[in-house]
Coordinates of C-alpha atoms and ligand atoms in Angstrom, one line a residue:
M1 CA 71.3 117.5 14.9
I2 CA 72.3 116.1 18.3
S3 CA 70.4 117.2 21.3
I4 CA 70.9 116.3 25.0
N5 CA 67.8 115.3 26.8
L6 CA 67.8 114.9 30.6
H7 CA 64.1 114.7 31.1
N8 CA 64.5 111.4 32.8
R9 CA 67.3 112.5 35.1
F10 CA 66.7 113.3 38.8
I11 CA 69.9 114.8 40.2
F12 CA 70.9 115.4 43.9
I13 CA 73.5 118.2 44.0
T14 CA 75.7 119.2 47.0
G15 CA 77.3 122.6 47.3
G16 CA 74.7 123.8 44.8
L17 CA 75.0 127.5 45.7
G18 CA 78.7 127.7 45.0
A19 CA 80.5 129.7 42.3
I20 CA 80.8 126.9 39.7
A21 CA 77.3 125.5 40.5
E22 CA 75.3 128.3 38.9
S23 CA 76.4 127.4 35.4
I24 CA 75.9 123.7 36.0
L25 CA 72.3 124.2 37.4
R26 CA 71.5 126.3 34.3
R27 CA 72.8 123.7 31.9
L28 CA 71.1 120.8 33.6
L29 CA 67.8 122.6 33.7
E30 CA 68.1 123.7 30.1
A31 CA 68.4 120.0 29.2
G32 CA 65.3 119.1 31.2
A33 CA 66.7 117.6 34.3
T34 CA 64.9 117.7 37.7
L35 CA 67.2 118.9 40.5
V36 CA 67.4 118.6 44.2
I37 CA 69.8 121.4 45.0
T38 CA 71.4 121.3 48.5
D39 CA 73.8 123.6 50.4
L40 CA 74.3 125.1 53.9
L41 CA 71.9 128.0 53.6
P42 CA 68.4 127.8 55.2
V43 CA 65.6 127.1 52.6
D44 CA 64.1 130.6 52.4
E45 CA 67.5 132.3 51.9
A46 CA 68.7 129.7 49.4
E47 CA 65.4 130.0 47.4
R48 CA 65.8 133.7 47.2
R49 CA 69.3 133.3 45.9
L50 CA 68.3 130.7 43.3
E51 CA 65.3 132.7 42.2
G52 CA 67.8 135.5 41.5
Y53 CA 69.7 133.3 39.1
N54 CA 66.7 133.3 36.7
L55 CA 67.2 129.7 36.0
P56 CA 65.6 128.3 32.8
S57 CA 62.9 126.2 34.6
R58 CA 61.5 125.8 38.2
N59 CA 62.2 122.1 38.0
W60 CA 64.2 122.2 41.2
R61 CA 63.7 121.9 44.9
Y62 CA 66.2 123.2 47.5
L63 CA 67.0 121.3 50.7
R64 CA 69.6 122.1 53.3
C65 CA 72.4 119.5 53.5
D66 CA 75.7 119.8 55.5
V67 CA 78.0 117.3 53.9
T68 CA 80.0 117.1 57.1
D69 CA 77.0 116.0 59.2
L70 CA 75.7 112.4 58.8
T71 CA 72.3 113.3 60.2
S72 CA 71.9 116.2 57.8
I73 CA 73.0 114.0 54.9
A74 CA 70.5 111.2 55.8
T75 CA 67.7 113.6 56.2
A76 CA 68.3 115.4 52.9
V77 CA 68.9 112.2 50.9
G78 CA 65.9 110.5 52.5
E79 CA 63.7 113.5 51.7
S80 CA 65.0 113.6 48.1
F81 CA 64.1 110.0 47.5
T82 CA 60.6 110.7 48.9
L83 CA 60.2 113.6 46.5
H84 CA 61.8 111.6 43.6
P85 CA 61.9 107.8 44.1
E86 CA 63.6 107.6 40.7
L87 CA 66.5 109.8 41.7
D88 CA 69.4 108.4 39.7
C89 CA 72.3 110.9 39.8
F90 CA 74.4 112.5 42.4
V91 CA 76.6 115.5 41.6
G92 CA 79.1 116.3 44.4
L93 CA 80.2 119.9 44.2
A94 CA 80.6 120.9 47.9
G95 CA 84.4 121.4 48.4
G96 CA 87.2 123.9 48.2
C97 CA 89.4 125.8 50.5
A98 CA 91.8 128.8 50.7
L99 CA 95.6 128.4 50.5
H100 CA 96.9 126.8 53.7
P101 CA 100.7 126.5 54.1
F102 CA 101.5 123.3 56.0
A103 CA 103.7 125.0 58.7
S104 CA 101.1 127.6 59.7
T105 CA 97.9 125.5 59.4
S106 CA 96.8 124.0 62.7
P107 CA 96.2 120.2 62.8
T108 CA 92.5 120.8 63.5
E109 CA 92.1 123.0 60.4
Y110 CA 94.2 120.7 58.3
R111 CA 92.0 117.7 59.2
R112 CA 88.9 119.8 58.7
I113 CA 89.9 120.7 55.1
F114 CA 90.7 117.1 54.3
D115 CA 87.5 115.8 55.9
Y116 CA 85.2 118.3 54.2
N117 CA 86.8 117.7 50.8
Y118 CA 87.0 113.9 51.0
Y119 CA 84.3 112.6 53.4
G120 CA 81.9 115.3 52.2
H121 CA 81.7 113.2 49.0
V122 CA 82.1 109.8 50.6
D123 CA 79.4 110.1 53.2
V124 CA 76.8 111.4 50.7
A125 CA 77.8 108.6 48.3
R126 CA 77.3 106.0 51.1
S127 CA 73.8 107.3 51.8
I128 CA 72.8 107.5 48.1
T129 CA 74.2 104.2 47.1
Q130 CA 72.2 102.5 49.9
H131 CA 69.0 103.9 48.4
W132 CA 70.1 102.9 44.9
T133 CA 70.9 99.3 46.1
E134 CA 67.5 99.0 47.9
R135 CA 65.6 100.4 44.9
S136 CA 67.7 98.6 42.2
I137 CA 68.5 101.9 40.6
A138 CA 71.5 101.9 38.3
G139 CA 72.6 105.4 39.4
H140 CA 75.6 107.6 38.5
A141 CA 77.7 109.6 40.9
V142 CA 79.9 112.4 39.6
F143 CA 82.4 113.9 42.1
T144 CA 84.1 117.2 41.5
T145 CA 87.8 116.9 42.1
S146 CA 90.5 119.2 40.8
L147 CA 93.6 119.7 38.7
V148 CA 95.5 119.5 41.9
G149 CA 94.2 116.0 42.6
S150 CA 96.9 114.9 40.1
L151 CA 99.3 117.9 40.0
P152 CA 101.0 119.0 43.2
W153 CA 100.3 122.6 44.1
V154 CA 102.0 124.8 46.7
D155 CA 100.0 125.5 49.9
L156 CA 97.3 123.0 49.2
S157 CA 98.7 119.9 50.9
A158 CA 95.4 119.0 52.7
Y159 CA 93.1 119.8 49.8
A160 CA 95.1 118.2 47.0
P161 CA 95.4 114.8 48.7
A162 CA 91.7 114.9 49.5
K163 CA 90.9 115.4 45.8
A164 CA 93.4 112.6 44.8
A165 CA 91.7 110.3 47.3
I166 CA 88.2 111.0 45.8
E167 CA 89.5 110.0 42.4
M168 CA 90.8 106.7 43.8
F169 CA 87.6 106.2 45.8
A170 CA 85.5 106.7 42.6
K171 CA 87.6 104.1 40.7
C172 CA 87.3 101.6 43.6
L173 CA 83.5 102.1 43.9
A174 CA 83.2 101.8 40.1
L175 CA 84.5 98.3 40.4
E176 CA 82.6 97.5 43.6
F177 CA 79.2 98.6 42.2
A178 CA 79.6 97.5 38.6
T179 CA 77.4 94.4 39.0
Q180 CA 74.5 96.7 40.0
G181 CA 75.2 99.0 37.0
I182 CA 76.0 101.9 39.3
R183 CA 78.7 104.2 37.9
F184 CA 81.2 106.6 39.4
N185 CA 83.1 109.3 37.6
C186 CA 85.0 112.6 38.4
I187 CA 85.3 115.9 36.8
A188 CA 88.6 117.6 37.6
P189 CA 88.4 121.4 36.8
G190 CA 91.5 123.5 36.5
H191 CA 91.5 127.1 37.5
V192 CA 87.9 128.3 36.9
A193 CA 87.1 132.0 36.1
T194 CA 84.6 132.4 38.9
G195 CA 84.2 133.0 42.6
S196 CA 87.3 133.1 44.8
S197 CA 89.6 131.7 42.2
L198 CA 88.8 134.6 39.9
K199 CA 89.2 137.1 42.7
V200 CA 92.6 135.8 43.7
Y201 CA 93.7 135.6 40.0
D202 CA 92.6 139.2 39.5
E203 CA 94.1 140.6 42.7
D204 CA 97.3 138.5 43.4
Q205 CA 100.0 139.0 40.8
G206 CA 102.0 136.1 42.2
Y207 CA 99.1 133.7 41.8
R208 CA 98.3 135.1 38.4
S209 CA 101.8 134.5 37.0
L210 CA 101.9 131.0 38.5
V211 CA 98.5 130.1 36.9
D212 CA 99.6 131.7 33.6
R213 CA 102.7 129.6 33.6
A214 CA 100.8 126.4 34.4
I215 CA 98.1 126.8 31.7
P216 CA 99.2 126.1 28.2
L217 CA 96.1 127.9 26.7
K218 CA 96.9 130.9 28.9
R219 CA 93.4 131.5 30.2
L220 CA 91.2 130.5 33.1
I221 CA 88.5 127.9 32.4
R222 CA 85.0 129.3 31.7
P223 CA 82.5 127.9 34.2
E224 CA 80.3 127.1 31.2
S225 CA 82.9 124.6 30.0
I226 CA 82.7 122.8 33.4
A227 CA 78.9 122.8 33.1
D228 CA 79.1 121.3 29.6
A229 CA 81.4 118.5 30.9
F230 CA 78.8 117.7 33.5
L231 CA 76.0 117.8 30.9
W232 CA 77.8 115.4 28.7
L233 CA 78.9 113.0 31.4
I234 CA 75.4 112.8 32.9
S235 CA 73.8 112.3 29.5
S236 CA 73.3 109.0 27.7
L237 CA 76.2 110.1 25.4
A238 CA 78.5 109.1 28.2
Q239 CA 76.6 106.0 29.4
D240 CA 79.7 103.7 28.9
V241 CA 82.1 106.0 30.8
N242 CA 82.9 104.5 34.3
G243 CA 85.6 105.1 36.8
Q244 CA 87.2 108.0 34.9
I245 CA 88.6 111.4 35.6
I246 CA 87.4 114.0 33.1
K247 CA 89.9 116.9 33.1
V248 CA 88.7 120.3 32.0
D249 CA 91.8 122.5 32.6
C250 CA 92.9 124.1 29.4
G251 CA 95.8 121.6 29.3
A252 CA 97.2 122.5 32.7
S253 CA 97.6 118.8 33.7
I254 CA 99.7 117.9 30.7
P255 CA 103.1 116.7 32.0
K256 CA 105.7 119.2 30.8
V257 CA 109.4 120.0 31.3
G258 CA 110.4 123.6 32.1
Ligands
NAD301 N1 86.8 127.3 41.6 C1 87.8 126.6 41.0 O1 88.7 127.1 40.3 C2 87.9 125.1 41.2 C3 88.9 124.4 40.6 C4 89.0 123.0 40.8 C5 88.0 122.4 41.5 N2 87.0 123.1 42.1 C6 86.0 122.3 42.9 O2 84.8 122.6 42.4 C7 83.8 122.5 43.5 C8 83.0 123.9 43.5 O3 84.0 124.9 43.6 P1 83.5 126.4 43.8 O4 84.7 127.3 43.4 O5 82.2 126.6 43.1 O6 83.4 126.5 45.4 P2 82.5 127.5 46.3 O7 83.3 127.6 47.6 O8 82.1 128.7 45.6 O9 81.2 126.6 46.6 C9 81.2 125.6 47.5 C10 79.8 125.5 48.0 O10 79.8 124.5 49.0 C11 79.0 125.0 50.1 N3 79.5 124.3 51.4 C12 80.5 124.7 52.2 N4 80.6 123.9 53.2 C13 79.6 123.0 53.1 C14 79.2 121.9 53.8 N5 79.7 121.5 55.0 N6 78.1 121.1 53.4 C15 77.5 121.5 52.2 N7 77.9 122.5 51.4 C16 78.9 123.2 51.9 C17 79.3 126.5 50.2 O11 78.2 127.1 50.9 C18 79.3 126.8 48.7 O12 78.0 127.1 48.2 C19 84.6 122.2 44.7 O13 84.5 120.9 45.0 C20 86.0 122.7 44.4 O14 86.9 122.0 45.2 C21 86.9 124.4 42.0

């Protein structure tokens, strides 16, 4: 029997209160990991929300971290290493956006979407890798990208390039940090059956038929499947995986004609 044991993993997570995050938190805690969950909500509100999830263990702490604010990042990351000096994994989940047609999106909003989705991973990675280097920790960063990081999608022309940029960033850093044993990988979900994606899919016939045409398996991805991909990638089963994009998209990214 194969079992995945993450008792020795200490994981810093951004965007930990989002729609996909709940399944991921559950999976990682089931496997014994210790989590520092971060997001925008103040601590008391966030803890109430997390308690309501009935997670399988209380092996987590919540800290507030705004990934668009360098001071907030430095504070949360610093506090996390004080709590867990052996912190060796970073899961970047903070990201996402609504549809934003190019012609009607202001330059300010366009830049905000790109900055949040790209630098929101980059700036946290900078802070965490500094700690890993100082402490000689062979850490592992896993960024959440998207199907649209490699497949153009209408009305996502700021978000999709940001996700594509993270994928290239991960590969560059995988080379740059390889001598320290620090790894970088991405998980690229397709359309996940949760949160705002599910709502739009349920309510917008146009989006639904586009998604149905795009997905060979003709179904949205279960959030649990995304969680299982994180579980595997973070575990020792994937210890030789570096600089890769793991696609979990029911086949939507397969190049096809017609
Ligand atoms: N839902 C999907 O179908 C789908 C598909 C592909 C990729 N993704 C990616 O997966 C990740 C999670 O998606 P989701 O659907 O759970 O998104 P979500 O919007 O439900 O969750 C994002 C979380 O990030 C938090 N957040 C927002 N701004 C922040 C900031 N400045 N600093 C820190 N946290 C902030 C939000 O409070 C929220 O809890 C995102 O990176 C998204 O791009 C999602």
